[in-house]
Structures are given as C-alpha cells and as structure tokens.
Amino acid sequence: MPRWRSARQAVLWGLAAILLANVALAVAVETVWPQLRDPEYGYRIMRLRQLQQQWPQRPWILVIGSSRTQNAIDPQAMGLAEQPDRPWVFNFGIAGAGPVHQRLLLQKLLAQNIRPTAVLAELLPVTLATHHNVDPIFTLQVSRLSYDDVQRLEPYLAHPRELRRRWLKERLDTWSSQQPVLLSHIAPSWQAWAQRIDHQWEMLDDFGYTPYPEHHAAHKRAQRQEVARSEYADYLRDLHISELATRAIRDLVSEARAAGIPVAFFITPESPLFRSWYSPLTQERLHAYIDQLTHQLACPVFLPPTDFTEDDFADGHHILPAAAARYSRWLAQTHLQSWLQHHR
Amino acid sequence: MSFALWAHTTVASAAPSYESEFAYFRWLHELLPAPFFHTQPFLVFLAGVLVAYWMIPRRWMMARIWLLVVASFHFYAAWSYELAFLVTGTTIADYLFGRCMGLTNRPRLRRAILLSSIGMNLGILCYFKYRGFFLNELYEALVTLGYSPSFAPLDPLTIIIPFGISFYTFEAISYAVDVYTRKIEPEKSLPRFLLFILFFPHLVAGPIVRAGDFLRQTRRPKRWNWLRVQVGVQLFLIGAFKKMAIADRMALFCDPVLSHPEAYNSVAMWFAVLAYSVRIYCDFSGYSDMAIGAAHLLGYKLTMNFNMPYLAVNVSDFWRRWHISLSTWLRDYVFIPLGGSRGSRWLNYRNLMITMTLGGLWHGAAWGYIVWGVAHGALLVIHKQFQFFCHDKPRLTAFLETALGTGLRIFVTFFCVSMCWVLFQPQLSQALVVFSKLFYIQPGLRLEMSNQSLWATVIFLLVCQWLVRSGLWAKISARMPAPVLGAGYAVCLCTALVLAPANSSTFIYFQF
C-alpha cells in the first residue's frame, strides 16, 4: 500500500476513533453510567435500586435535600430498616440542592418508575432566598445534567436556550467535561486534594447517608464557621423568599400528590451561632412561610430541635455523625412514625 | 498558582488588563480568549483556517498567503488588538528596511539601514520587556548611593509584554542581518514577509524561524499531502499530551513548593525541582510540537526545537537538543560574530559566557535569568575544560563511552541542568532558599499530593525517550496497521484530557 494511503487511513481512523470515543462516553454517561456524569446522583440511584431489589414490597421514604441532608439523615440510626413492618428510609441529598433541584430529582425518579411511599423534603432557608435565579447554578454544573434534565429544568430558567447551548458544548467534549469525575474513579490519588471527589461515593453508605468526615471537623471549625458566616449571614439577616423557590416547592408537592405520594418538609438542625444570624424579621418571614406550607399545601414541616451545641457541627450547619444519629432517631420517633401512621 | 509568583517580573497575561473599545475585537476575544493551542477555541479556529485554506484553489497562492496573514493577525488581535497592530507595524517597517537595503550597494547606507532595523526591534523589545527591570535597578542604585531619583519605580506587574516579542524580534533581526550579509535576497512580497513574522503557529512562542528557510516555503505551491497531515496530527497530539497530561500535572507538584520554598521540607524540594525540570521540558516542547504540527497541516515545515534534551551526555550536547532554534540563533548571530571558537581558549570561553548571558537575558528581565545564563555559560566552559582534561586520558575517555559511563554523563548533565532551573526565576532570593533546602536537610511541609503520579510520569517519559532513541519506536510505528494507529491517536487525546488537571496553567515560554 502506498505510504500516503496508509497515512490517510491512519488519520481518518484516528478522527473516527476520537469521535467514537466522545460519542461512546456521552451516551454512557447519559444512560448506563450516570455515576460518571453526576456521582452524587449516580451512586445513590445504584444504592437505591439495590435496596428496592432487596425489599421489593416494603414501603420506603425518600429524603431529598442538600449536603446538610446528606450529613444529617442517617437512615440506619433511625432503626426502621431492621423492622420488616416499617418503611425504610433513603437519603437522596445532593450538595447545594434547593427547591428546583428537589423538584428535578423527584421528576427523574418518577420517570424511572422509582416511586417512594412518602417524600421528606428539606426546607433550607438560605436556598429559598438564593435560588431566585437558578440559571447560573445549573450552568455551573451543566455537565452533571442529562438531556432530559435540561428539558425538565426549562420552566424554571430565565434563558433555557443558553443552558441547552452550554450542555451541548459540554457533551461535544465529554472527556474534558467529565475529567474530574473520570480521574477520581481511575486514579484519585493523582488529583490535588481540592479536586478529589471520590469521597462522594467512598463515604456513601447503603442508605445514601454520607457522614461528615469527623477528623476534618475539630480543627478549623472556627475557619469553617467564618466561611459559613460570609456565605449565609447576609441572607439570614434579611431573608426574602423567592417566587421561583415557592413555585418549585408547589410543583414538587403537586407532582407527588398526583402520584399519590405524601410530602412533608423538615429543617435540619443548626448550631447556636448559626441560628444567631437569623434576624427577628427573617424568623418572622420564615414562620409565615412554614404556616403557608402547613395550611395551604397541607404539608407538615418538622422543625429541628435546638439543643445541639457548636461541637455537634463542623461549621455551624453541617452536622457531625454522632449528632446526626441522634437527630435521625429523634426525627423518626417524634415525627416520621406518627406522620406515616396518619397516611396509612 | 502561583505561576505569576514564580515568574512575576515579566508576566505576559493571557487576559489583557484593558477592554477593547471596538465591539469587533471584544467579540474576537470572546471567541479566542487565549492563544493556547490546546484549548477548544483554538482548535475551532485552526479547523476554520484549515478548511478555508485548503478550499482555496492551489493556483491562488497569494490568496492562501493573505488568508494566513489575516488569520494570524486575528489570532494575535483576539488577545490584544493594539499589540497586533504594533507587531504588524514593525513587521511592515522591517520589510521596508529590507527593501531599502536591497536597493542600494553603498556599504555605509546598508549598514545604517541594518542598524536602524536592529535598533527599532531592540528598542521595542527593551521598551516592553527590559524597561521596568533597568529603570528599577537604576532607581535602586541611585537610592543606595544616596540620591533621590526624579522618577518612580515601575510595578512589573502592570507592564503588559506582547506575547512572543522576543521570538519575533529575533526573527526580524536575523532577517535584517541575513539581507545585509547578502545571505538572502530582500523579500519583495509584503504578504509573504508578513506571513514570515506573523504566521500564527510560531508567532507567540517560536520556534524562531529563519527568513531564508520560511520565505522559500511560501513560494512552493502547497498540495494536500496525507503524509504531511499525519505528521502534523501526530505532532499536535503528542504536544497536547505533553502539555496537558505531563507539564500541567507536574505543575501540581512544583508550583506550590517553589512559590513558597521556605514552607516545605527538603524532600518536597527535591521532588519539586525534579517536577519542574520535567514540566518546563514538556511545557515548551509540547508547545513547539503543537506549533510544528499546526504548521504541517498548513503545508509549512518549522524547524525542530527539541531533541530529547534530557538524554544529553554533556551541557554542549544539551544545548544542541534544547530550544534548538534559539541556541542556533545565538550561535549564528552572537557567538560566531564574537569570534566563535576561533582564537585562544580564553577568547572562546569569553564568547561562550557572553552568548549564554545574553541567552539568559533573552528569557527575562531579571537577575535570576541572567544568573541562569551565566551558570550555563560556566557549565559549557567547565565542559570544554573537562574535554581538554580527558584528551590525554584514553582509559577515562573509554570508560565514559561505555553504557555505564554514558548513563553517568546523562545523569550528571540532567542534575546540572536541573540545578540551573532553580535559578530560572526572577527572584534570586527564592532560588537561594531552594538551594538551602536542597542541600541542608530541613523540616517543613510535605508534598500535598501523593508522588505516585510524579514517578509514573518520569518513568513513562524515560521509556518513551528510550523507545525513540533506540529506534524501536520508528520500527514499531512503521509496522502498525492504520486502525491501530488511529485508535492510538484517540487514546492519546482522551488520556491527555483525563490526566489534565482541572486548572490548566499557561505556557511558561509565553512570558518570553
């Protein structure tokens, strides 16, 4: 074969292989390997399916929320899973999730025919205010979204075309956009500490609970509290609940109700310092909002106990494992059992 | 990082500190935010240029040349349109100087034109690159002597240095000198000359091309050649791999340590120096490979810039393999005019020292780079002396020629070059801290990352270089079926994309 012909073949084969590699990865993360697209979602859905296979007939409660939920709801500590007549609880917390994320998650699960007996959704006061425009939030994590997610998000976006464009751009170069996730799977020790995300699945238990790494908590607590203060204190001083967050919560409740799934809300515990950042005006607005949820939407809101100390938290709002177990038991005994009893 | 800390005296930022007042150039900047070859926007730009270039019929040679000139101008203007106009303006002036030199045979006039051309180019280079350094040194000297200078010191961080100014200045000077010495004819075609200087693959970080070599290529009709395309694609992929998977990865080890050497322990410092040596090689040779590859895709052949320099058996050999286009430029336009190796041994040593010191100064306006050049000059002198020492010692010479002796020479050369890299930074005080940590065991922080990937990279690089040096790779690749080779390209690219750290750093040599 002439040399030019073999050169042409090599270049064309290379081009085809590069295109194929990109398409293959793009299709894989959309379908069979969601954990490579969005590990927090992908690994939890894997664990959830395993539990559903294990207990196909048992009722179960889906807990959705943010990283606070990830750290606070320890289903095993609730002691429900061991009792065959009781529902088991699955923690589907996603870091940074607000009402629109929660609504999206429920839509995704229902679309896959994953139907919980009840939904317990976190009410995170800060996200009620900050998620007034979710375009930048989802644009930043666009590589974690599937094509269906982008479509589902459209009603909540100011510029849905922009998100579609960004999503397409990421998918055209899937190897780059999924790079941190891929490397965290292949060789996590080759990454800088700040970029490692393998803890998202390494620390995940069978029920979706992620304990806050205790050895990180004790030192630098003050520093972490300062970070939390700079991020949240201003919002908590003058909290304005956004229309978008309210709409997403209403949509979530309507969709769950349409599927025959009761919804309750809960607020995770906060440290005395963190609670001190709430102004009386904010507390008033929050209570009014909770009343609205309780009466207009007929959804109970489980308020947290206030007897936790600073040492129970890593940074004032991410709870440490021992306190999480205590809170989870309290939640199960004080609220969940009676609430479920009511809905039986 | 920290890259800015490591080399803050001569920072050429990828994002100029000013906003263009013209919407067109703002739009251009959004399309191509940084002139980095391994980024998506550049690949789109390159693909667009390639399609347009090869769509133009072969007989419209000048149209193709104009297309490349316009594309190159836009490539630079996307970063800074003012500086793109400056580069284009000085290029037109160099063209006119060349034409004027060609129009006269009067030696004095020709000499005056030559000096004007060199003066203009060096003047612009000094204004942008060395003004801050010399003014600040003068300021400090005057203050030390008890005077109160009437001018204020310049903040080096506020000086914008045009990308690649040292590279295209040397190209313009070599053209003027070659025309003056009648080595080449002055170029009559303006677009061809503009392309010689502005050609985007070599514009910002070389290789430093010679007019005789490049202008000849502009006259040859370009045909689509699959062999050439394959070479271009391979070089581009290899370069991207070196930059993304190796150089940027090594930056994770060396940048935190070398930007705060006082905080780290001695072991971390040795790892950082090793990582920096690997990084600077893969960063610059990776860029050069991509530049040469991109040029091949357009039918141009740029000079080879690296030839496995860390396998050099002595420092002279290292300079025959490292940044070849600069070392040959310095040889032809500084070392030989100074007298080269002619004359006494001491004159030869003097010429080596002057040449290497200028080479150091070329890299940056700071004492660190000057001392780095002096150190390399000293190493070259020591090597020459050692050669004389070995002259009448056949057993020693024979031992050095054995495999063990060769390995030892490679190691010693690598060690010396790596130690010199410690000096390759603006702040000498930082270099002294690094040396003290290297040679006196001191406590401090350990490397933040596991050094597993550092060792894996070093071993991988050694194996690759051994495969190429032994000729095994040439044999293997020649017999490889096309589909396997094509799959290899995909594996190379995907591996580079996966191994590249999330925060890619700029090219080190872009600041020069």
Short mmCIF file of N, CA, C and O in Angstrom, two decimals, chain A residues 268-332:
data_model
loop_
_atom_site.label_atom_id
_atom_site.label_comp_id
_atom_site.label_asym_id
_atom_site.label_seq_id
_atom_site.Cartn_x
_atom_site.Cartn_y
_atom_site.Cartn_z
N THR A 268 -33.10 20.99 58.86
CA THR A 268 -32.02 20.30 59.60
C THR A 268 -31.55 21.20 60.74
O THR A 268 -31.68 22.42 60.68
N PRO A 269 -30.97 20.58 61.77
CA PRO A 269 -30.54 21.37 62.94
C PRO A 269 -29.40 22.34 62.58
O PRO A 269 -28.64 22.12 61.63
N GLU A 270 -29.31 23.39 63.34
CA GLU A 270 -28.24 24.38 63.17
C GLU A 270 -27.66 24.70 64.54
O GLU A 270 -28.35 24.55 65.56
N SER A 271 -26.43 25.15 64.53
CA SER A 271 -25.76 25.44 65.81
C SER A 271 -26.26 26.76 66.38
O SER A 271 -26.84 27.58 65.65
N PRO A 272 -26.01 26.99 67.68
CA PRO A 272 -26.46 28.28 68.28
C PRO A 272 -25.89 29.48 67.52
O PRO A 272 -26.60 30.46 67.30
N LEU A 273 -24.63 29.38 67.10
CA LEU A 273 -24.02 30.50 66.38
C LEU A 273 -24.75 30.75 65.06
O LEU A 273 -25.08 31.89 64.71
N PHE A 274 -25.00 29.67 64.34
CA PHE A 274 -25.66 29.79 63.04
C PHE A 274 -27.05 30.39 63.23
O PHE A 274 -27.47 31.26 62.47
N ARG A 275 -27.74 29.93 64.26
CA ARG A 275 -29.11 30.43 64.49
C ARG A 275 -29.11 31.91 64.87
O ARG A 275 -30.07 32.62 64.61
N SER A 276 -27.99 32.33 65.47
CA SER A 276 -27.92 33.75 65.89
C SER A 276 -27.87 34.69 64.68
O SER A 276 -28.07 35.89 64.83
N TRP A 277 -27.58 34.16 63.50
CA TRP A 277 -27.50 35.01 62.31
C TRP A 277 -28.91 35.35 61.76
O TRP A 277 -29.04 36.23 60.91
N TYR A 278 -29.92 34.61 62.21
CA TYR A 278 -31.29 34.91 61.77
C TYR A 278 -31.77 36.17 62.49
O TYR A 278 -31.74 36.22 63.72
N SER A 279 -32.21 37.15 61.74
CA SER A 279 -32.76 38.34 62.39
C SER A 279 -34.21 38.03 62.78
O SER A 279 -34.83 37.10 62.24
N PRO A 280 -34.80 38.80 63.72
CA PRO A 280 -36.21 38.57 64.08
C PRO A 280 -37.12 38.67 62.86
O PRO A 280 -38.06 37.89 62.72
N LEU A 281 -36.80 39.60 61.95
CA LEU A 281 -37.62 39.77 60.75
C LEU A 281 -37.58 38.50 59.88
O LEU A 281 -38.62 38.03 59.40
N THR A 282 -36.39 37.95 59.73
CA THR A 282 -36.26 36.72 58.95
C THR A 282 -37.02 35.57 59.59
O THR A 282 -37.72 34.81 58.91
N GLN A 283 -36.90 35.50 60.91
CA GLN A 283 -37.61 34.41 61.62
C GLN A 283 -39.12 34.55 61.40
O GLN A 283 -39.82 33.56 61.19
N GLU A 284 -39.56 35.78 61.44
CA GLU A 284 -40.99 36.04 61.24
C GLU A 284 -41.43 35.58 59.84
O GLU A 284 -42.44 34.89 59.68
N ARG A 285 -40.63 35.97 58.84
CA ARG A 285 -40.96 35.60 57.45
C ARG A 285 -40.94 34.08 57.27
O ARG A 285 -41.79 33.51 56.58
N LEU A 286 -39.97 33.46 57.91
CA LEU A 286 -39.83 32.01 57.78
C LEU A 286 -41.02 31.30 58.42
O LEU A 286 -41.56 30.34 57.85
N HIS A 287 -41.39 31.79 59.57
CA HIS A 287 -42.54 31.16 60.24
C HIS A 287 -43.82 31.34 59.42
O HIS A 287 -44.63 30.42 59.32
N ALA A 288 -43.93 32.50 58.82
CA ALA A 288 -45.11 32.75 57.97
C ALA A 288 -45.11 31.79 56.79
O ALA A 288 -46.16 31.26 56.39
N TYR A 289 -43.93 31.56 56.25
CA TYR A 289 -43.81 30.66 55.10
C TYR A 289 -44.13 29.22 55.50
O TYR A 289 -44.83 28.48 54.79
N ILE A 290 -43.65 28.83 56.67
CA ILE A 290 -43.92 27.48 57.17
C ILE A 290 -45.43 27.31 57.40
O ILE A 290 -46.00 26.27 57.06
N ASP A 291 -46.05 28.34 57.94
CA ASP A 291 -47.51 28.29 58.14
C ASP A 291 -48.23 28.10 56.80
O ASP A 291 -49.19 27.33 56.70
N GLN A 292 -47.73 28.82 55.82
CA GLN A 292 -48.32 28.73 54.48
C GLN A 292 -48.22 27.29 53.95
O GLN A 292 -49.19 26.74 53.42
N LEU A 293 -47.03 26.69 54.10
CA LEU A 293 -46.85 25.31 53.64
C LEU A 293 -47.78 24.37 54.39
O LEU A 293 -48.39 23.47 53.82
N THR A 294 -47.87 24.59 55.71
CA THR A 294 -48.65 23.69 56.54
C THR A 294 -50.14 23.80 56.21
O THR A 294 -50.83 22.79 56.10
N HIS A 295 -50.58 25.03 56.02
CA HIS A 295 -52.03 25.21 55.84
C HIS A 295 -52.47 25.17 54.39
O HIS A 295 -53.40 24.45 54.04
N GLN A 296 -51.77 25.91 53.53
CA GLN A 296 -52.21 25.95 52.12
C GLN A 296 -51.90 24.65 51.38
O GLN A 296 -52.72 24.14 50.63
N LEU A 297 -50.68 24.13 51.59
CA LEU A 297 -50.31 22.90 50.87
C LEU A 297 -50.60 21.65 51.69
O LEU A 297 -50.45 20.53 51.21
N ALA A 298 -50.97 21.86 52.94
CA ALA A 298 -51.26 20.75 53.86
C ALA A 298 -50.09 19.80 53.99
O ALA A 298 -50.23 18.57 53.94
N CYS A 299 -48.90 20.36 54.08
CA CYS A 299 -47.69 19.55 54.27
C CYS A 299 -47.09 19.89 55.64
O CYS A 299 -46.83 21.06 55.91
N PRO A 300 -46.89 18.90 56.47
CA PRO A 300 -46.27 19.21 57.77
C PRO A 300 -44.81 19.63 57.60
O PRO A 300 -44.14 19.21 56.65
N VAL A 301 -44.35 20.49 58.48
CA VAL A 301 -42.94 20.90 58.48
C VAL A 301 -42.35 20.50 59.83
O VAL A 301 -42.84 20.96 60.86
N PHE A 302 -41.32 19.67 59.80
CA PHE A 302 -40.72 19.20 61.06
C PHE A 302 -39.56 20.11 61.43
O PHE A 302 -38.50 20.06 60.81
N LEU A 303 -39.79 20.91 62.44
CA LEU A 303 -38.75 21.85 62.87
C LEU A 303 -37.68 21.11 63.67
O LEU A 303 -38.00 20.13 64.36
N PRO A 304 -36.46 21.55 63.62
CA PRO A 304 -35.39 20.80 64.30
C PRO A 304 -35.33 21.11 65.79
O PRO A 304 -35.78 22.18 66.21
N PRO A 305 -34.77 20.19 66.56
CA PRO A 305 -34.55 20.51 67.98
C PRO A 305 -33.45 21.56 68.10
O PRO A 305 -32.63 21.71 67.19
N THR A 306 -33.44 22.28 69.18
CA THR A 306 -32.45 23.36 69.32
C THR A 306 -31.44 23.07 70.42
O THR A 306 -30.73 23.95 70.87
N ASP A 307 -31.36 21.80 70.81
CA ASP A 307 -30.43 21.50 71.91
C ASP A 307 -29.07 21.03 71.43
O ASP A 307 -28.29 20.48 72.19
N PHE A 308 -28.77 21.22 70.18
CA PHE A 308 -27.43 20.84 69.69
C PHE A 308 -26.43 21.96 70.00
O PHE A 308 -26.80 23.15 69.97
N THR A 309 -25.20 21.57 70.27
CA THR A 309 -24.18 22.58 70.61
C THR A 309 -23.27 22.82 69.39
O THR A 309 -23.35 22.10 68.40
N GLU A 310 -22.38 23.78 69.53
CA GLU A 310 -21.43 24.08 68.43
C GLU A 310 -20.60 22.86 68.07
O GLU A 310 -20.28 22.64 66.91
N ASP A 311 -20.25 22.06 69.09
CA ASP A 311 -19.38 20.90 68.86
C ASP A 311 -20.07 19.80 68.05
O ASP A 311 -19.42 18.87 67.58
N ASP A 312 -21.37 19.91 67.91
CA ASP A 312 -22.10 18.90 67.11
C ASP A 312 -22.01 19.19 65.61
O ASP A 312 -22.50 18.40 64.80
N PHE A 313 -21.41 20.32 65.26
CA PHE A 313 -21.37 20.73 63.85
C PHE A 313 -19.93 20.98 63.39
O PHE A 313 -19.08 21.37 64.19
N ALA A 314 -19.74 20.77 62.10
CA ALA A 314 -18.42 21.07 61.54
C ALA A 314 -18.26 22.56 61.33
O ALA A 314 -17.17 23.11 61.48
N ASP A 315 -19.36 23.22 60.97
CA ASP A 315 -19.26 24.64 60.60
C ASP A 315 -20.52 25.41 60.98
O ASP A 315 -20.80 26.45 60.42
N GLY A 316 -21.29 24.85 61.89
CA GLY A 316 -22.50 25.55 62.31
C GLY A 316 -23.76 25.00 61.67
O GLY A 316 -24.84 25.18 62.20
N HIS A 317 -23.62 24.30 60.52
CA HIS A 317 -24.85 23.76 59.90
C HIS A 317 -24.66 22.38 59.27
O HIS A 317 -25.64 21.74 58.91
N HIS A 318 -23.43 21.91 59.12
CA HIS A 318 -23.22 20.52 58.68
C HIS A 318 -22.96 19.69 59.94
O HIS A 318 -21.95 19.87 60.61
N ILE A 319 -23.88 18.80 60.19
CA ILE A 319 -23.88 18.10 61.48
C ILE A 319 -22.89 16.92 61.46
O ILE A 319 -22.70 16.29 60.41
N LEU A 320 -22.30 16.66 62.61
CA LEU A 320 -21.32 15.56 62.71
C LEU A 320 -22.03 14.23 62.97
O LEU A 320 -23.18 14.23 63.43
N PRO A 321 -21.36 13.10 62.69
CA PRO A 321 -22.07 11.81 62.69
C PRO A 321 -22.82 11.46 63.97
O PRO A 321 -23.96 11.00 63.89
N ALA A 322 -22.20 11.65 65.14
CA ALA A 322 -22.88 11.26 66.40
C ALA A 322 -24.18 12.06 66.56
O ALA A 322 -25.24 11.51 66.89
N ALA A 323 -24.09 13.35 66.31
CA ALA A 323 -25.28 14.20 66.43
C ALA A 323 -26.29 13.87 65.34
O ALA A 323 -27.51 13.95 65.56
N ALA A 324 -25.79 13.46 64.17
CA ALA A 324 -26.69 13.09 63.07
C ALA A 324 -27.51 11.87 63.46
O ALA A 324 -28.72 11.80 63.20
N ALA A 325 -26.85 10.91 64.11
CA ALA A 325 -27.56 9.70 64.55
C ALA A 325 -28.65 10.07 65.55
O ALA A 325 -29.78 9.58 65.49
N ARG A 326 -28.27 10.97 66.47
CA ARG A 326 -29.24 11.40 67.49
C ARG A 326 -30.43 12.11 66.83
O ARG A 326 -31.58 11.84 67.14
N TYR A 327 -30.12 12.98 65.90
CA TYR A 327 -31.18 13.74 65.22
C TYR A 327 -32.08 12.80 64.41
O TYR A 327 -33.32 12.92 64.43
N SER A 328 -31.45 11.85 63.71
CA SER A 328 -32.23 10.92 62.87
C SER A 328 -33.19 10.10 63.71
O SER A 328 -34.35 9.90 63.34
N ARG A 329 -32.68 9.62 64.86
CA ARG A 329 -33.56 8.84 65.77
C ARG A 329 -34.73 9.70 66.25
O ARG A 329 -35.87 9.28 66.24
N TRP A 330 -34.37 10.93 66.61
CA TRP A 330 -35.40 11.86 67.11
C TRP A 330 -36.46 12.12 66.02
O TRP A 330 -37.65 12.09 66.28
N LEU A 331 -35.98 12.33 64.82
CA LEU A 331 -36.90 12.63 63.70
C LEU A 331 -37.84 11.45 63.46
O LEU A 331 -39.05 11.63 63.27
N ALA A 332 -37.25 10.24 63.49
CA ALA A 332 -38.05 9.04 63.22
C ALA A 332 -39.11 8.86 64.31
O ALA A 332 -40.28 8.60 64.01
#
